[in-house]
Short mmCIF file of C-alpha atoms in Angstrom, two decimals:
data_model
loop_
_atom_site.label_atom_id
_atom_site.label_comp_id
_atom_site.label_asym_id
_atom_site.label_seq_id
_atom_site.Cartn_x
_atom_site.Cartn_y
_atom_site.Cartn_z
CA MET A 1495 -2.84 -10.25 16.76
CA ARG A 1496 -3.97 -6.67 16.31
CA LYS A 1497 -7.67 -6.19 15.93
CA LEU A 1498 -8.72 -4.57 12.66
CA LEU A 1499 -10.82 -1.59 13.50
CA ASN A 1500 -12.06 1.20 11.30
CA THR A 1501 -10.21 3.92 9.54
CA LEU A 1502 -11.96 7.22 9.39
CA TYR A 1503 -11.51 8.92 6.09
CA VAL A 1504 -12.26 12.67 5.95
CA THR A 1505 -12.45 13.75 2.34
CA THR A 1506 -13.98 17.22 2.45
CA PRO A 1507 -11.22 19.71 2.00
CA ASP A 1508 -12.64 22.49 4.27
CA THR A 1509 -13.08 20.34 7.37
CA TYR A 1510 -11.27 20.76 10.72
CA LEU A 1511 -10.72 17.86 13.13
CA ALA A 1512 -11.10 18.42 16.86
CA LEU A 1513 -11.41 16.51 20.15
CA ASP A 1514 -14.45 16.44 22.31
CA GLY A 1515 -14.10 14.04 25.19
CA GLU A 1516 -13.43 10.64 23.73
CA ASN A 1517 -14.60 11.60 20.29
CA VAL A 1518 -13.11 13.06 17.20
CA VAL A 1519 -15.33 15.81 15.87
CA VAL A 1520 -15.41 16.69 12.18
CA LEU A 1521 -16.23 20.33 11.80
CA GLY A 1522 -17.36 21.47 8.34
CA GLU A 1523 -19.25 24.49 7.12
CA GLU A 1524 -21.03 26.67 9.67
CA ASP A 1525 -24.48 25.59 8.65
CA SER A 1526 -23.73 21.85 8.69
CA PRO A 1527 -23.74 19.92 12.01
CA PRO A 1528 -20.45 18.39 13.13
CA SER A 1529 -19.94 14.58 12.96
CA ARG A 1530 -18.68 12.59 15.90
CA PHE A 1531 -16.78 9.27 16.00
CA PRO A 1532 -15.68 7.50 19.11
CA LEU A 1533 -11.97 7.26 19.27
CA HIS A 1534 -12.02 3.71 20.72
CA ILE A 1535 -13.44 2.25 17.52
CA LEU A 1536 -10.68 3.80 15.28
CA GLU A 1537 -7.32 2.52 14.27
CA GLY A 1538 -6.52 5.39 11.90
CA ILE A 1539 -7.70 8.81 10.77
CA VAL A 1540 -6.88 10.02 7.30
CA SER A 1541 -7.64 13.55 6.36
CA PHE A 1542 -7.67 14.91 2.80
CA GLY A 1543 -8.05 18.65 3.78
CA TYR A 1544 -6.17 21.85 4.41
CA LYS A 1545 -7.42 23.04 7.78
CA GLY A 1546 -5.72 20.24 9.81
CA ALA A 1547 -6.52 19.08 13.35
CA SER A 1548 -6.30 20.44 16.92
CA PRO A 1549 -3.26 19.69 19.06
CA ALA A 1550 -5.60 18.03 21.60
CA LEU A 1551 -6.85 15.50 18.99
CA MET A 1552 -3.20 14.93 17.88
CA GLY A 1553 -2.20 14.15 21.45
CA ALA A 1554 -5.17 11.91 21.96
CA CYS A 1555 -4.28 9.95 18.87
CA VAL A 1556 -0.69 9.58 20.06
CA GLU A 1557 -1.71 8.28 23.47
CA ARG A 1558 -4.08 5.72 21.93
CA GLY A 1559 -1.96 4.56 19.17
CA ILE A 1560 -4.25 5.92 16.46
CA ALA A 1561 -2.46 6.71 13.14
CA LEU A 1562 -3.37 10.36 12.14
CA THR A 1563 -2.30 11.06 8.50
CA PHE A 1564 -2.79 14.16 6.45
CA PHE A 1565 -3.06 14.29 2.60
CA SER A 1566 -3.81 17.13 0.18
CA PRO A 1567 -7.24 16.94 -1.52
CA ASN A 1568 -5.52 15.52 -4.45
CA GLY A 1569 -4.05 12.58 -2.48
CA ARG A 1570 -0.44 13.77 -1.99
CA TYR A 1571 0.95 12.79 1.40
CA LEU A 1572 1.60 15.82 3.71
CA ALA A 1573 2.41 14.55 7.25
CA GLY A 1574 1.77 12.05 9.89
CA VAL A 1575 1.47 12.35 13.63
CA ASN A 1576 3.89 10.13 15.39
CA GLY A 1577 3.96 9.59 19.18
CA LYS A 1578 6.66 8.26 21.48
CA SER A 1579 8.72 5.39 20.02
CA ARG A 1580 7.24 2.04 20.99
CA GLY A 1581 8.72 -1.45 21.09
CA ASN A 1582 11.76 -3.07 22.36
CA ILE A 1583 14.93 -0.71 22.01
CA LEU A 1584 16.87 -3.95 21.40
CA LEU A 1585 14.71 -4.61 18.28
CA ARG A 1586 15.29 -1.12 16.80
CA LYS A 1587 19.03 -1.36 17.48
CA ALA A 1588 19.09 -4.60 15.56
CA GLN A 1589 17.20 -3.09 12.75
CA TYR A 1590 19.65 -0.15 12.59
CA ARG A 1591 22.66 -2.44 12.38
CA VAL A 1592 21.12 -4.33 9.56
CA SER A 1593 20.12 -1.20 7.82
CA ASP A 1594 23.80 0.12 8.00
CA ASP A 1595 25.24 -3.18 6.64
CA PRO A 1596 24.71 -3.46 2.83
CA LEU A 1597 25.18 -7.22 2.73
CA ARG A 1598 22.75 -7.97 5.52
CA SER A 1599 20.32 -5.45 4.10
CA ALA A 1600 20.46 -7.33 0.82
CA LEU A 1601 19.43 -10.56 2.32
CA ILE A 1602 16.16 -9.01 3.60
CA ALA A 1603 15.70 -6.79 0.42
CA ARG A 1604 15.71 -9.85 -1.86
CA SER A 1605 12.97 -11.47 0.10
CA PHE A 1606 10.81 -8.35 -0.35
CA LEU A 1607 11.62 -8.47 -4.07
CA VAL A 1608 11.04 -12.22 -4.39
CA GLY A 1609 7.59 -11.58 -2.99
CA LYS A 1610 6.99 -8.70 -5.34
CA VAL A 1611 7.89 -10.56 -8.51
CA TYR A 1612 6.18 -13.80 -7.41
CA ASN A 1613 2.93 -11.92 -6.77
CA SER A 1614 3.17 -9.87 -9.83
CA ARG A 1615 3.35 -13.08 -11.86
CA TRP A 1616 0.38 -14.63 -10.21
CA VAL A 1617 -1.65 -11.49 -11.02
CA LEU A 1618 -0.94 -12.22 -14.55
CA GLU A 1619 -1.62 -15.95 -14.18
CA ARG A 1620 -4.95 -15.19 -12.45
CA ALA A 1621 -5.88 -13.05 -15.40
CA LEU A 1622 -5.09 -15.81 -17.80
CA ARG A 1623 -7.16 -18.28 -15.71
CA ASP A 1624 -10.19 -16.03 -15.43
CA HIS A 1625 -10.17 -14.00 -18.72
CA ARG A 1626 -8.19 -16.04 -21.16
CA MET A 1627 -10.50 -15.15 -24.08
CA ARG A 1628 -10.44 -11.42 -23.33
CA VAL A 1629 -6.70 -10.92 -23.01
CA ASP A 1630 -3.57 -11.18 -25.11
CA GLU A 1631 -2.80 -14.79 -24.17
CA THR A 1632 0.65 -14.87 -25.78
CA ALA A 1633 1.81 -11.57 -24.19
CA LEU A 1634 0.70 -12.42 -20.75
CA GLU A 1635 2.21 -15.94 -20.95
CA ALA A 1636 5.51 -14.46 -22.14
CA ALA A 1637 5.52 -11.97 -19.32
CA SER A 1638 4.75 -14.54 -16.77
CA ARG A 1639 7.50 -16.76 -17.88
CA SER A 1640 9.96 -13.88 -17.83
CA LEU A 1641 9.01 -13.09 -14.31
CA ALA A 1642 9.35 -16.73 -13.21
CA VAL A 1643 12.84 -16.85 -14.64
CA SER A 1644 13.91 -13.69 -12.86
CA LEU A 1645 13.01 -15.16 -9.40
CA ASN A 1646 16.08 -17.26 -9.11
CA PRO A 1647 18.72 -14.46 -9.80
CA ILE A 1648 16.86 -12.25 -7.28
CA ALA A 1649 16.71 -15.05 -4.58
CA ASN A 1650 20.51 -15.57 -4.96
CA CYS A 1651 21.62 -11.95 -5.29
CA GLY A 1652 23.55 -10.38 -2.44
CA ASP A 1653 24.18 -6.91 -3.87
CA LEU A 1654 21.66 -4.08 -3.38
CA GLU A 1655 22.44 -2.35 -6.68
CA GLN A 1656 22.12 -5.52 -8.56
CA LEU A 1657 18.85 -6.20 -6.82
CA ARG A 1658 17.49 -2.84 -7.82
CA GLY A 1659 18.40 -3.46 -11.37
CA LEU A 1660 16.78 -6.87 -11.38
CA GLU A 1661 13.64 -5.38 -9.81
CA GLY A 1662 13.52 -2.66 -12.41
CA GLU A 1663 13.65 -5.20 -15.26
CA ALA A 1664 10.88 -7.29 -13.74
CA ALA A 1665 8.66 -4.22 -13.17
CA THR A 1666 9.16 -3.18 -16.72
CA ARG A 1667 7.98 -6.57 -17.98
CA TYR A 1668 4.99 -6.55 -15.67
CA PHE A 1669 3.71 -3.12 -16.51
CA ALA A 1670 4.35 -3.74 -20.23
CA VAL A 1671 1.26 -6.00 -20.20
CA PHE A 1672 -0.72 -4.31 -17.48
CA ASP A 1673 -3.03 -2.71 -19.99
CA GLU A 1674 -4.13 -6.22 -20.94
CA LEU A 1675 -5.63 -6.64 -17.43
CA ILE A 1676 -8.04 -3.65 -18.02
CA LEU A 1677 -11.26 -5.12 -19.36
CA GLN A 1678 -13.72 -2.19 -19.17
CA ASN A 1679 -13.62 1.46 -20.36
CA LYS A 1680 -10.35 0.85 -22.23
CA ASP A 1681 -10.55 4.33 -23.82
CA ALA A 1682 -10.67 6.16 -20.59
CA PHE A 1683 -8.41 3.80 -18.49
CA SER A 1684 -5.81 2.89 -21.03
CA PHE A 1685 -2.35 2.15 -19.41
CA GLN A 1686 0.65 3.32 -21.29
CA GLY A 1687 3.18 3.30 -18.50
CA ARG A 1688 3.66 4.31 -14.83
CA ASN A 1689 3.78 7.95 -14.17
CA ARG A 1690 3.38 10.01 -10.97
CA ARG A 1691 4.02 13.33 -9.26
CA PRO A 1692 1.63 14.24 -10.93
CA PRO A 1693 -0.25 11.25 -12.49
CA LEU A 1694 -0.90 11.97 -16.21
CA ASP A 1695 -3.87 9.64 -16.71
CA ASN A 1696 -6.89 8.17 -14.94
CA ILE A 1697 -5.45 4.80 -13.99
CA ASN A 1698 -2.21 6.32 -12.70
CA ALA A 1699 -4.25 8.62 -10.47
CA LEU A 1700 -5.91 5.56 -9.07
CA LEU A 1701 -2.65 3.71 -8.63
CA SER A 1702 -1.00 6.65 -6.84
CA LEU A 1703 -3.81 7.15 -4.36
CA THR A 1704 -3.93 3.40 -3.67
CA TYR A 1705 -0.25 3.10 -3.24
CA THR A 1706 -0.24 6.05 -0.83
CA LEU A 1707 -2.91 4.20 1.18
CA LEU A 1708 -0.98 1.08 1.27
CA SER A 1709 2.27 2.79 2.34
CA SER A 1710 0.49 4.48 5.17
CA ASP A 1711 -0.97 1.06 6.28
CA CYS A 1712 2.62 -0.42 6.11
CA ALA A 1713 4.10 2.48 8.11
CA ALA A 1714 1.51 2.01 10.83
CA ALA A 1715 2.05 -1.78 10.86
CA LEU A 1716 5.86 -1.40 11.31
CA GLU A 1717 5.48 1.20 13.97
CA GLY A 1718 2.97 -0.96 15.77
CA VAL A 1719 5.40 -3.89 16.11
CA GLY A 1720 8.21 -1.51 17.48
CA LEU A 1721 10.17 -1.04 14.18
CA ASP A 1722 11.38 2.29 12.70
CA ALA A 1723 9.34 2.81 9.45
CA TYR A 1724 12.02 5.32 8.19
CA ALA A 1725 15.05 2.89 8.36
CA GLY A 1726 14.88 0.72 5.32
CA PHE A 1727 16.89 -2.05 3.72
CA LEU A 1728 16.15 -1.83 -0.02
CA HIS A 1729 15.16 1.83 0.05
CA ARG A 1730 18.03 3.72 1.71
CA ASP A 1731 17.69 6.53 4.22
CA ARG A 1732 16.24 9.88 2.91
CA PRO A 1733 14.80 12.63 5.18
CA GLY A 1734 11.06 12.45 5.36
CA ARG A 1735 10.79 9.13 3.52
CA ALA A 1736 9.45 5.97 5.31
CA SER A 1737 11.85 3.70 3.59
CA LEU A 1738 11.06 0.59 5.36
CA ALA A 1739 7.33 1.14 4.71
CA LEU A 1740 8.27 1.33 0.98
CA ASP A 1741 10.32 -1.95 1.38
CA LEU A 1742 7.33 -3.75 2.96
CA MET A 1743 4.79 -2.54 0.52
CA GLU A 1744 6.84 -3.81 -2.53
CA GLU A 1745 5.69 -7.36 -2.07
CA LEU A 1746 2.07 -6.17 -1.56
CA ARG A 1747 1.75 -3.64 -4.42
CA SER A 1748 0.41 -6.04 -7.05
CA VAL A 1749 -1.91 -8.16 -4.80
CA CYS A 1750 -3.35 -5.41 -2.59
CA ALA A 1751 -3.03 -2.28 -4.72
CA ASP A 1752 -2.99 -3.27 -8.47
CA ARG A 1753 -5.72 -5.88 -8.11
CA PHE A 1754 -7.79 -3.44 -6.18
CA VAL A 1755 -7.52 -0.70 -8.84
CA LEU A 1756 -8.32 -3.27 -11.60
CA SER A 1757 -11.42 -4.42 -9.77
CA LEU A 1758 -12.54 -0.74 -9.57
CA ILE A 1759 -12.23 -0.37 -13.22
CA ASN A 1760 -13.42 -3.74 -14.44
CA ASN A 1761 -16.45 -3.80 -12.16
CA ARG A 1762 -17.32 -0.22 -13.20
CA VAL A 1763 -17.14 1.07 -9.65
CA VAL A 1764 -15.40 4.23 -10.78
CA SER A 1765 -16.40 6.31 -13.85
CA PRO A 1766 -14.29 8.29 -16.19
CA LYS A 1767 -16.32 11.31 -15.27
CA GLY A 1768 -14.75 11.32 -11.96
CA PHE A 1769 -11.37 12.53 -13.44
CA THR A 1770 -10.36 15.93 -14.64
CA ARG A 1771 -7.19 16.88 -16.65
CA ARG A 1772 -5.69 20.16 -15.89
CA GLU A 1773 -3.76 22.49 -18.19
CA SER A 1774 -0.47 21.15 -16.83
CA GLY A 1775 -1.51 17.53 -17.78
CA ALA A 1776 -2.11 16.40 -14.26
CA VAL A 1777 -5.21 14.27 -13.82
CA ILE A 1778 -7.17 14.99 -10.69
CA MET A 1779 -9.82 12.74 -9.05
CA ASP A 1780 -12.89 14.45 -7.77
CA ASP A 1781 -14.18 14.25 -4.14
CA ASP A 1782 -17.03 11.74 -4.96
CA THR A 1783 -14.72 9.40 -6.78
CA ARG A 1784 -12.23 9.59 -4.00
CA LYS A 1785 -15.01 8.60 -1.47
CA VAL A 1786 -15.96 5.66 -3.59
CA VAL A 1787 -12.28 4.45 -3.73
CA LEU A 1788 -11.77 4.87 0.06
CA THR A 1789 -14.95 3.08 0.89
CA ALA A 1790 -14.03 0.21 -1.44
CA TRP A 1791 -10.45 0.23 0.02
CA GLN A 1792 -11.84 -0.18 3.55
CA ASN A 1793 -14.24 -2.90 2.51
CA ARG A 1794 -11.52 -4.81 0.77
CA LYS A 1795 -9.51 -4.76 3.92
CA LYS A 1796 -12.34 -6.68 5.60
CA GLU A 1797 -12.23 -9.63 3.26
CA GLU A 1798 -10.61 -12.90 4.38
CA LEU A 1799 -7.80 -14.98 3.03
CA THR A 1800 -5.46 -17.77 4.26
CA HIS A 1801 -2.03 -16.40 5.12
CA PRO A 1802 0.42 -18.50 3.01
CA PHE A 1803 3.02 -18.65 5.82
CA LEU A 1804 0.91 -18.82 8.99
CA GLU A 1805 -1.71 -20.96 7.29
CA GLU A 1806 -4.41 -19.19 9.22
CA LYS A 1807 -7.43 -17.13 8.09
CA ILE A 1808 -6.82 -13.44 8.49
CA LEU A 1809 -8.35 -10.26 6.97
CA TRP A 1810 -6.63 -8.56 4.05
CA GLY A 1811 -6.23 -5.50 6.14
CA LEU A 1812 -4.06 -7.42 8.59
CA VAL A 1813 -1.55 -8.63 5.91
CA PRO A 1814 0.84 -5.65 6.54
CA PHE A 1815 0.68 -6.12 10.31
CA VAL A 1816 1.41 -9.84 9.96
CA GLN A 1817 4.35 -9.15 7.62
CA ALA A 1818 5.67 -6.51 9.97
CA MET A 1819 5.49 -8.93 12.83
CA LEU A 1820 7.41 -11.61 10.95
CA LEU A 1821 10.06 -9.10 9.99
CA ALA A 1822 10.51 -8.15 13.66
CA ARG A 1823 10.68 -11.80 14.59
CA HIS A 1824 13.50 -12.23 11.96
CA LEU A 1825 15.32 -9.21 13.28
CA ARG A 1826 15.07 -10.48 16.75
CA GLY A 1827 16.60 -13.84 15.58
CA ASP A 1828 13.45 -15.94 15.98
CA LEU A 1829 13.32 -16.61 12.24
CA ASP A 1830 16.25 -17.54 10.13
CA ALA A 1831 15.00 -15.41 7.32
CA TYR A 1832 12.11 -13.05 6.52
CA PRO A 1833 9.23 -15.02 4.84
CA PRO A 1834 7.63 -12.75 2.16
CA PHE A 1835 3.98 -12.71 1.41
CA LEU A 1836 3.39 -15.14 -1.54
CA TRP A 1837 -0.06 -14.89 -2.82
CA LYS A 1838 -1.60 -17.44 -5.29
#
């Protein structure tokens, strides 16, 4: 089991990352003292700046298996530092063979989507259980029933294009009632539909950043067990796209990302004042709000749950790593099928 260490989030745009012995040094303005963090306590470094990092630090991260990822100050993914391929070459060959076979890819893809639809449904059911008097009960119950009905066709589908169509229909039903889950600051955080690149409202800005963080965690988890994060089954090959990481995060979007964003809004952790609309219509999150989100994300990863398949207590931050491990076991032939993460 991989130990959950800390992720260092560097949110100041004008900082430069360097290596000093066994420490990462965060260099800011000339009149501000540098900050130092021991590498041995870190599992990842995420930088939201333009200046970048020294080659020495990049090499040290590669040697120690520390994920070093760069984003723009607005949260757009820029690049990640990857070292030598790790893991059993036989495992990666098995992954590539399945990825090149549409029929075998569909068998794994449908497991991802069963997990996604199942978890999306239980997000709605949890809202009905906890806030029945504050939500549109009829709308949420209808959406939940619709998602439940779609599970069987997805679980029995063996065609990738049909799976994508079924997933699209389920996502439409889920997001059609997502606004009902927002219980505070409805004027500022009203959800009228998913949009990105750029996000056009406050809640989509939060969702985009959180999905990016989850995708980064999934990519690190896959590489950690020896899989290629860029060779997917549902998401097909595209230069520069970590397709398998996007596959893996599908089943985790609603329970890890959506619920997290809803908690930030409903518990008033974030304020509408932390968002600015530009002339282009894009909504930008300010540095202070981004720091609040990143701190809350790291704290959420340290909370415990019982894994539904392993039936063991783990941290939320380890869920992507456990699922990556189970996927690797399936590809090696140790499991007959990939068991999706089914939260309830």
